[in-house]
Short mmCIF file of C-alpha atoms in Angstrom, two decimals:
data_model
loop_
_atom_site.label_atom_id
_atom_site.label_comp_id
_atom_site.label_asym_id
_atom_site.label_seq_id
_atom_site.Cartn_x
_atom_site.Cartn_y
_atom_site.Cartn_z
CA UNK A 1 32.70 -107.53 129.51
CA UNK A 2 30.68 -110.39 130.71
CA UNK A 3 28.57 -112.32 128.20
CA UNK A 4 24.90 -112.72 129.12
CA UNK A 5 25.42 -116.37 129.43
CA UNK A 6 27.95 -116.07 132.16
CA UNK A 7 26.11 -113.48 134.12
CA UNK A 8 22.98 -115.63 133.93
CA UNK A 9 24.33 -118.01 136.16
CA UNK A 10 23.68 -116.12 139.17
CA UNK A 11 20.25 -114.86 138.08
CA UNK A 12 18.32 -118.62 138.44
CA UNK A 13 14.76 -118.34 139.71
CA UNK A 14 14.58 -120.82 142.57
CA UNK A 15 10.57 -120.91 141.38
CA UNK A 16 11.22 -123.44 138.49
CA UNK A 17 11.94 -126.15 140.96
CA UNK A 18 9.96 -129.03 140.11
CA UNK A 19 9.25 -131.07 143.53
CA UNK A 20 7.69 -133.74 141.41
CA UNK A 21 10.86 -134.14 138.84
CA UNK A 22 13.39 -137.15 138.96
CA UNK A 23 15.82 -136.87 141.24
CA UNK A 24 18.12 -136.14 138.92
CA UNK A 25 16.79 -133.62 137.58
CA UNK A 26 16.58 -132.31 140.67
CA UNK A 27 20.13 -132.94 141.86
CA UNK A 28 20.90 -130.53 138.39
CA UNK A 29 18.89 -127.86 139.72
CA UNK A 30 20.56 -127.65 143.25
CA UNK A 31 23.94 -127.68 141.24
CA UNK A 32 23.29 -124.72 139.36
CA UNK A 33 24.33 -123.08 143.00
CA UNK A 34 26.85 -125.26 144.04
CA UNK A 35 28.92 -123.59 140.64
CA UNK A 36 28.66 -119.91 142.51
CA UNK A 37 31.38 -121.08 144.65
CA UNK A 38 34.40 -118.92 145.02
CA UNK A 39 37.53 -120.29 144.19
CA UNK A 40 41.42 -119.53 143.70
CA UNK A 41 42.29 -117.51 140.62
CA UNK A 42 38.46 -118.12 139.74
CA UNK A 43 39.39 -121.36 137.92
CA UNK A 44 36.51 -123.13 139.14
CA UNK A 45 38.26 -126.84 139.43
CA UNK A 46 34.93 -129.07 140.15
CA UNK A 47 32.53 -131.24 137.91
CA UNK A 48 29.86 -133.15 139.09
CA UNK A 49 28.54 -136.74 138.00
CA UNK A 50 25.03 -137.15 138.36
CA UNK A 51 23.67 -140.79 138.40
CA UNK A 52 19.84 -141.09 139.44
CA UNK A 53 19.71 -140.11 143.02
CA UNK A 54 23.72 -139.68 143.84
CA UNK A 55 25.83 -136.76 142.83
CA UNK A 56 29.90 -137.13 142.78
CA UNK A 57 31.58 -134.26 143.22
CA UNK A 58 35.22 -134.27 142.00
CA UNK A 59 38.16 -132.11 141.58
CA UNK A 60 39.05 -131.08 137.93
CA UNK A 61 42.90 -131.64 138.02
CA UNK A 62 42.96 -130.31 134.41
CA UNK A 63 42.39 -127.02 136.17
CA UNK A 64 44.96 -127.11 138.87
CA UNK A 65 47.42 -124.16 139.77
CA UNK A 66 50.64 -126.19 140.23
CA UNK A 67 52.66 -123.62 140.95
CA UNK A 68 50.91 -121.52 143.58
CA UNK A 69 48.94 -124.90 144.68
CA UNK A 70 50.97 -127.67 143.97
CA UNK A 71 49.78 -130.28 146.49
CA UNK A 72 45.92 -129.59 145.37
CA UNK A 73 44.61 -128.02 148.66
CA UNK A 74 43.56 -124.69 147.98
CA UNK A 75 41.68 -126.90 144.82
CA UNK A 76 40.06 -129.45 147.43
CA UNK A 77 38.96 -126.11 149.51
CA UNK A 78 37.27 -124.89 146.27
CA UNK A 79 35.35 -128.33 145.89
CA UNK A 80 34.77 -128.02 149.69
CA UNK A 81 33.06 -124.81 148.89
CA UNK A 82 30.94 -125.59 146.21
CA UNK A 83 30.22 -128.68 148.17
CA UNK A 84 28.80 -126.74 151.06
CA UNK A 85 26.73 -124.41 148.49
CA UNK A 86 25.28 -127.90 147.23
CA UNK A 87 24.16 -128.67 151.02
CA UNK A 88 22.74 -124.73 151.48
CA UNK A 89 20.91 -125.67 148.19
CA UNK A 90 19.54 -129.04 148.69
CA UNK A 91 17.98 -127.57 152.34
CA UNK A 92 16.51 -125.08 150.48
CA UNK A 93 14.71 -127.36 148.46
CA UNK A 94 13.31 -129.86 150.93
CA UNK A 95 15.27 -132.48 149.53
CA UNK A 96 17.20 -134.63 152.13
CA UNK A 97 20.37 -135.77 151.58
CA UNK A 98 23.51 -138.53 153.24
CA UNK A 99 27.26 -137.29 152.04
CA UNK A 100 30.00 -139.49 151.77
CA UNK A 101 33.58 -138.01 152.18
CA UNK A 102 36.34 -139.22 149.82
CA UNK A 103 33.98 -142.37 149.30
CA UNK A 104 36.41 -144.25 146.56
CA UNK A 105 40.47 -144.87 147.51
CA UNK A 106 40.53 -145.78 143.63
CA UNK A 107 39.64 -142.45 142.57
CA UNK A 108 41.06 -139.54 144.97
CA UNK A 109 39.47 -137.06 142.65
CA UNK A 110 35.98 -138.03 143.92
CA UNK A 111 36.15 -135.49 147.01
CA UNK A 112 31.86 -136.24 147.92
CA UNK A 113 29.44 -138.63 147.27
CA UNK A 114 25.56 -136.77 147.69
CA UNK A 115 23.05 -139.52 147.99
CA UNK A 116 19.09 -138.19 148.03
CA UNK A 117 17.75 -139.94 151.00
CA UNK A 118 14.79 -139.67 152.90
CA UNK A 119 16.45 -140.93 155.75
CA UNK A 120 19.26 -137.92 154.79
CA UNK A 121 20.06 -135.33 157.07
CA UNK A 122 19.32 -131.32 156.31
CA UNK A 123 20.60 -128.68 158.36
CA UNK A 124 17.95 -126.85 159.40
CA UNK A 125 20.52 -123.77 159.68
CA UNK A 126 20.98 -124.03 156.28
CA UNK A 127 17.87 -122.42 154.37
CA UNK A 128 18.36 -118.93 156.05
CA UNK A 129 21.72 -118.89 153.95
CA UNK A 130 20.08 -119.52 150.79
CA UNK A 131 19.46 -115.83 149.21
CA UNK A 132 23.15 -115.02 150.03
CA UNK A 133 23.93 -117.87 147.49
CA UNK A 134 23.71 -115.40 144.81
CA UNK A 135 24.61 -112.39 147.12
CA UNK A 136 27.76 -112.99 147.72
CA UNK A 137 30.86 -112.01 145.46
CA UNK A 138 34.09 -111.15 145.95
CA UNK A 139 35.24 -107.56 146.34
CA UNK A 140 39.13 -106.33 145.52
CA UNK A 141 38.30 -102.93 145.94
CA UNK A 142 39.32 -101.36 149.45
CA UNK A 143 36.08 -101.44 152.17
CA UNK A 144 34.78 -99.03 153.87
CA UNK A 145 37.11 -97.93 156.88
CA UNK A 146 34.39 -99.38 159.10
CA UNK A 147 34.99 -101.69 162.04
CA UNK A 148 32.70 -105.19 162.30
CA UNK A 149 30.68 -105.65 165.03
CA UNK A 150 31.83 -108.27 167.59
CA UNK A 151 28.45 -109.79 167.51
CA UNK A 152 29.12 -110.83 163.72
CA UNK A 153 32.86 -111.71 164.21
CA UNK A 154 31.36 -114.03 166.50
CA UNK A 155 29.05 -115.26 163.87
CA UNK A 156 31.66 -115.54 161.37
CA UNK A 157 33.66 -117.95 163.70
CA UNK A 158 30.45 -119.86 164.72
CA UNK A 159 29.87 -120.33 161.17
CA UNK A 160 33.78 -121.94 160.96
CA UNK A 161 32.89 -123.85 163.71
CA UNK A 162 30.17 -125.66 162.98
CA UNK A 163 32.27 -126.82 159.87
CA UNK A 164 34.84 -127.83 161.35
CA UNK A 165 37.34 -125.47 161.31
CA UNK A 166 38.78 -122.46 163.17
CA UNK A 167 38.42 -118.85 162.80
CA UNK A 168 40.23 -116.20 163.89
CA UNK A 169 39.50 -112.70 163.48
CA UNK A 170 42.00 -109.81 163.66
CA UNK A 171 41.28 -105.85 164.17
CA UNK A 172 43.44 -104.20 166.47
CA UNK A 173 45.68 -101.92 163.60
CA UNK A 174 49.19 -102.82 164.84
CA UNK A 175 48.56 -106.45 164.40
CA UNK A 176 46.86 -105.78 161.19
CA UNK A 177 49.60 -103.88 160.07
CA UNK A 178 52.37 -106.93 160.94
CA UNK A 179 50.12 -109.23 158.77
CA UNK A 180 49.60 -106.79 155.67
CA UNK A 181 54.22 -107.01 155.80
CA UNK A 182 53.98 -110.61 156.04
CA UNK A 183 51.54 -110.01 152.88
CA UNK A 184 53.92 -108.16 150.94
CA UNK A 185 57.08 -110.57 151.89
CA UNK A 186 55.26 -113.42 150.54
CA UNK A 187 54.32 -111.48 147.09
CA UNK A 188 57.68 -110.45 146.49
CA UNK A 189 58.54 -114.34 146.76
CA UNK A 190 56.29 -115.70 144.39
CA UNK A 191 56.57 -112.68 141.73
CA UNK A 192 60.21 -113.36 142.16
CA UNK A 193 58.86 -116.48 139.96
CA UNK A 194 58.67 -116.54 136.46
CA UNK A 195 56.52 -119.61 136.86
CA UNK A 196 54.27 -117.68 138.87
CA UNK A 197 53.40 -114.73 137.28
CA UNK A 198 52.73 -117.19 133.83
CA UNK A 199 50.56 -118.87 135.75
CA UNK A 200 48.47 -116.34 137.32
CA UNK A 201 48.77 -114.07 134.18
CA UNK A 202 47.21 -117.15 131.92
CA UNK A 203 44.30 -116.76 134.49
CA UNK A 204 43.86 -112.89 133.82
CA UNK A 205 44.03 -112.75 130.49
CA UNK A 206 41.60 -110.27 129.02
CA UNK A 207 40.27 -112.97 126.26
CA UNK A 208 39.34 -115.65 129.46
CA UNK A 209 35.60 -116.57 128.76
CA UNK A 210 33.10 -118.31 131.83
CA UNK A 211 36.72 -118.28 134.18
CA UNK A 212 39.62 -116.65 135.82
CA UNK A 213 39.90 -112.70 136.26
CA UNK A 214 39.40 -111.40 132.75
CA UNK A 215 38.08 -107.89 134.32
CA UNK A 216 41.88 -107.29 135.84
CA UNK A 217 43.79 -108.88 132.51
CA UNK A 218 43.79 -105.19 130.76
CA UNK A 219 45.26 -103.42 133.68
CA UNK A 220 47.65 -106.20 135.02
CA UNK A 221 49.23 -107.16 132.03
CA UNK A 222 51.76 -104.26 132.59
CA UNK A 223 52.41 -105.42 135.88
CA UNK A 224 53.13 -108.51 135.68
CA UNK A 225 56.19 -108.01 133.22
CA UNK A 226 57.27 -105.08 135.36
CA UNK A 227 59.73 -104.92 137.62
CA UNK A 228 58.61 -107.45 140.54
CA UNK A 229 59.60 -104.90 143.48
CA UNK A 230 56.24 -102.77 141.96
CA UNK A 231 54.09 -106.01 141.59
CA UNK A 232 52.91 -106.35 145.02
CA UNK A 233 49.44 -107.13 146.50
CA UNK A 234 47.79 -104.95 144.61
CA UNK A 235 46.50 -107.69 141.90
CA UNK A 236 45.26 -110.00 143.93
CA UNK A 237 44.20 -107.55 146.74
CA UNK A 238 42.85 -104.29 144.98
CA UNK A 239 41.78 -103.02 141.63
CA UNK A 240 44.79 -102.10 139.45
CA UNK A 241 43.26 -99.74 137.28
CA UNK A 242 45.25 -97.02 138.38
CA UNK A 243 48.11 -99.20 137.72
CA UNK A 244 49.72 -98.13 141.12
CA UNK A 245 50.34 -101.16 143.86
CA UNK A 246 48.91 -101.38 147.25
CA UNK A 247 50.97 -100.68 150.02
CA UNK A 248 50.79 -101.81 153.56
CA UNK A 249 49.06 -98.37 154.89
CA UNK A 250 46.34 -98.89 151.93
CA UNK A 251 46.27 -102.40 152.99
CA UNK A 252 45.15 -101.98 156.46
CA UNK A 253 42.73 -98.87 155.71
CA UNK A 254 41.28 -101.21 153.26
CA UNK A 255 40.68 -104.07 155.33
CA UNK A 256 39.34 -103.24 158.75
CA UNK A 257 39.07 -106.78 159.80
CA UNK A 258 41.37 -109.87 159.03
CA UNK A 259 40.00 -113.37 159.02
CA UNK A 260 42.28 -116.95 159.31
CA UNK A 261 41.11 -119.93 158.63
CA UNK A 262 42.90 -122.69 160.49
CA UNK A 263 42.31 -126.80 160.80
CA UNK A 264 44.12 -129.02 163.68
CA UNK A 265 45.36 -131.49 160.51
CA UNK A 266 46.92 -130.66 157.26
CA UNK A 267 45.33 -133.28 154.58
CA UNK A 268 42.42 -133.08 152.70
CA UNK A 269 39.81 -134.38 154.82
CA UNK A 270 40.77 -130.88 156.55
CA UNK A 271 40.72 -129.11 153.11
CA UNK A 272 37.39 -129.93 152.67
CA UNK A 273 36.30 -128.89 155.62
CA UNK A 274 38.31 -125.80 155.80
CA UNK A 275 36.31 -124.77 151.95
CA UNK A 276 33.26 -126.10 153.19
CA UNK A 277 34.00 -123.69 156.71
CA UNK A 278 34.86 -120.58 154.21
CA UNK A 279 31.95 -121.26 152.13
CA UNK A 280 29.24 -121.15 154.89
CA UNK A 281 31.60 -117.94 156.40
CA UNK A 282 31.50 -116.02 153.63
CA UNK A 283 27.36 -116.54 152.99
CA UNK A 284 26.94 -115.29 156.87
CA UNK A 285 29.12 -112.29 155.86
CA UNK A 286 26.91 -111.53 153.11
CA UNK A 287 23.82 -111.99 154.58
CA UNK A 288 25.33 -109.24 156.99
CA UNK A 289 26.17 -106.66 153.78
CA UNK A 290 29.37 -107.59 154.43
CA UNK A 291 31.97 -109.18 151.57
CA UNK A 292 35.42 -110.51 151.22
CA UNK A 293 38.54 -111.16 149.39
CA UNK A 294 41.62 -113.48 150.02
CA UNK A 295 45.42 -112.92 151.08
CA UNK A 296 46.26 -116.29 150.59
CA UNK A 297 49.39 -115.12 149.93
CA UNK A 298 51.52 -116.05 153.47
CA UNK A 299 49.67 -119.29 153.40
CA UNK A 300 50.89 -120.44 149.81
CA UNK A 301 54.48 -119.65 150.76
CA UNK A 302 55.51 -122.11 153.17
CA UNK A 303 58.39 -120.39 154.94
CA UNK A 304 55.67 -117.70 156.15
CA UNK A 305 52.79 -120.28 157.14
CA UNK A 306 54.60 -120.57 160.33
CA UNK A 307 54.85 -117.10 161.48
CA UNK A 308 51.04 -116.70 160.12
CA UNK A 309 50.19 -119.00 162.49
CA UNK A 310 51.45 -116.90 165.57
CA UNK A 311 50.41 -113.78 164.32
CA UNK A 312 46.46 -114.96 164.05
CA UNK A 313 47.33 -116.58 167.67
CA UNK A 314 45.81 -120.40 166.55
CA UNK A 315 47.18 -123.69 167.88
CA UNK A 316 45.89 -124.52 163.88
CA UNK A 317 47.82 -124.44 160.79
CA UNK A 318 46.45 -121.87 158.46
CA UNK A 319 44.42 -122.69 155.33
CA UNK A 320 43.12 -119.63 154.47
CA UNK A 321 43.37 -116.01 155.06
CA UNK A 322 40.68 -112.92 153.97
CA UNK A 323 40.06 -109.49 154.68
CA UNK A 324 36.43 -108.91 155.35
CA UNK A 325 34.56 -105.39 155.22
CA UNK A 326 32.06 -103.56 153.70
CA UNK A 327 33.03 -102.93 150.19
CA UNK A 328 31.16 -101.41 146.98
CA UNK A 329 28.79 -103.14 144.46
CA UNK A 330 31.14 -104.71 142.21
CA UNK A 331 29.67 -107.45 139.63
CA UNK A 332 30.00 -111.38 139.92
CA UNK A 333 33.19 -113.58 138.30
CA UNK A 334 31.95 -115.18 135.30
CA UNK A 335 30.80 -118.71 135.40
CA UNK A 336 31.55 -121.78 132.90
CA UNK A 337 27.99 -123.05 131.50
CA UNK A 338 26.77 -126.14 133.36
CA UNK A 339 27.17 -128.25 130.68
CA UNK A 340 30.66 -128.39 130.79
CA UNK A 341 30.95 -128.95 134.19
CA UNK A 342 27.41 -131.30 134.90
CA UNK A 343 27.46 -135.11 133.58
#
């Protein structure tokens, strides 16, 4: 069960802004939303260094995945994420701001530099986003067998846009169906791992405290010492409390519309933008009662990423894919305190 601390994080009453404060001080109050950020496995692989009127933002390689990630870009699209929540924040606020990408080629790790500036730039987009800060979350249970409107498919790939990147959204059944095989071909490679079911089990585990996916460690701990043809998308994808996996049909019925995320490059300027492109995605989604949750799975195996790419029809190489519905009320990932991720 979640400790009060960690389920405070998403309760913060946007009311004790203090306008007149240091800028610091106000740079730590936007941050307490730029930590509700989704991110792979939940590992939550930022900290922030605030100095007067500048924030850093930086990767926290002591939190990589370096099996399932090991080049660091599904971590750079977390920090992309949070980055973007920073921005929604900020806007929010009335407090102007210039960003620097990748501002130091001695220290890779810093991913953003956010100066306060009254000459700084806020999108005036931005604000209406705000309340679905601490709205969203991240659903593994199957949605409603509900079709989305193509007025907010359309929103959800405006929203990529305007970040950068390029969405593309998938409905018809057949096609859905193709990708949910592709799904299950690229679990049964990386549960064929040892490596990979250590690592992703270490991020389960029932004891985890502020991080990972304690809620599934109970159920999936069976699982993932089972025999890997059983282990399929079903941790990552659905609850496992009935301790059964999901298959494709339960896939699709589950997941009435398929999003990819795509970028024309393949480094981590494009990372960035393809977590800062999810980030402001997923908020629109909200806002529209809708949630998500990821099939990252065919991107992360690299003999598949290919044959992704023709099935969502891009001219992009894929960064992320999701499966976007309306789901049930489920309750938010924990959250590390601040203080261990704030200096």
């Amino acid at each position: 069960m979640m400790h009060a601390a960690q389920l405070s994080a998403w309760k913060i009453d946007e009311r004790r802004f203090d306008r007149s404060a240091p800028l610091d001080q106000q740079l730590r109050f936007a941050l307490q939303y730029a930590v509700l950020a989704p991110s792979n496995h939940n590992t939550q692989p930022w900290r922030f260094i605030v100095d007067g009127d500048t924030v850093q933002v930086c990767a926290d390689r002591l939190r990589a995945l370096p099996v399932v990630d090991p080049f660091d870009r599904e971590m750079i699209i977390s920090c992309g994420a949070a980055l973007f929540n920073l921005r929604v924040a900020l806007c929010r606020l009335g407090v102007a701001y210039a960003i620097t990408l990748f501002p130091s080629d001695s220290d890779p790790d810093i991913v953003a530099l956010v100066r306060v500036s009254r000459d700084g730039h806020c999108d005036a987009r931005l604000p209406d986003l705000f309340v679905a800060l601490t709205a969203r979350v991240t659903t593994r249970a199957p949605f409603v067998d509900e079709p989305v409107s193509a007025e907010v498919q359309q929103k959800l790939i405006d929203a990529c846009d305007a970040e950068g990147a390029i969405a593309s959204c998938v409905e018809d059944r057949a096609e859905r169906q193709t990708i949910a095989q592709l799904i299950a071909e690229a679990d049964q490679d990386q549960f064929a791992d040892p490596r990979f079911r250590r690592e992703l089990a270490s991020w389960i585990h029932p004891q985890r405290r502020g991080d990972g996916m304690p809620a599934y460690g109970a159920a999936a701990r069976d699982l993932l010492d089972y025999a890997m043809p059983l282990v399929t998308s079903v941790v990552r994808v659905f609850d496992v409390g009935a301790g059964m996996p999901a298959s494709h049909h339960h896939l699709v019925e589950g997941s009435p519309l398929i999003v990819g995320i795509a970028t024309s490059r393949d480094d981590k300027e494009a990372w960035l933008a393809t977590g800062q492109a999810l980030e402001r995605m997923l908020l629109v989604a909200a806002a529209e009662g809708l949630t998500a949750s990821y099939l990252n799975q065919p991107v992360e195996v690299g003999a598949l990423r290919e044959r992704l790419k023709v099935l969502l029809r891009v001219d992009a190489i894929p960064q992320l894919l999701l499966r976007v519905g309306r789901g049930p009320q489920v309750g938010h990932a924990p959250r590390r305190p601040l203080s261990d991720v704030v200096f």
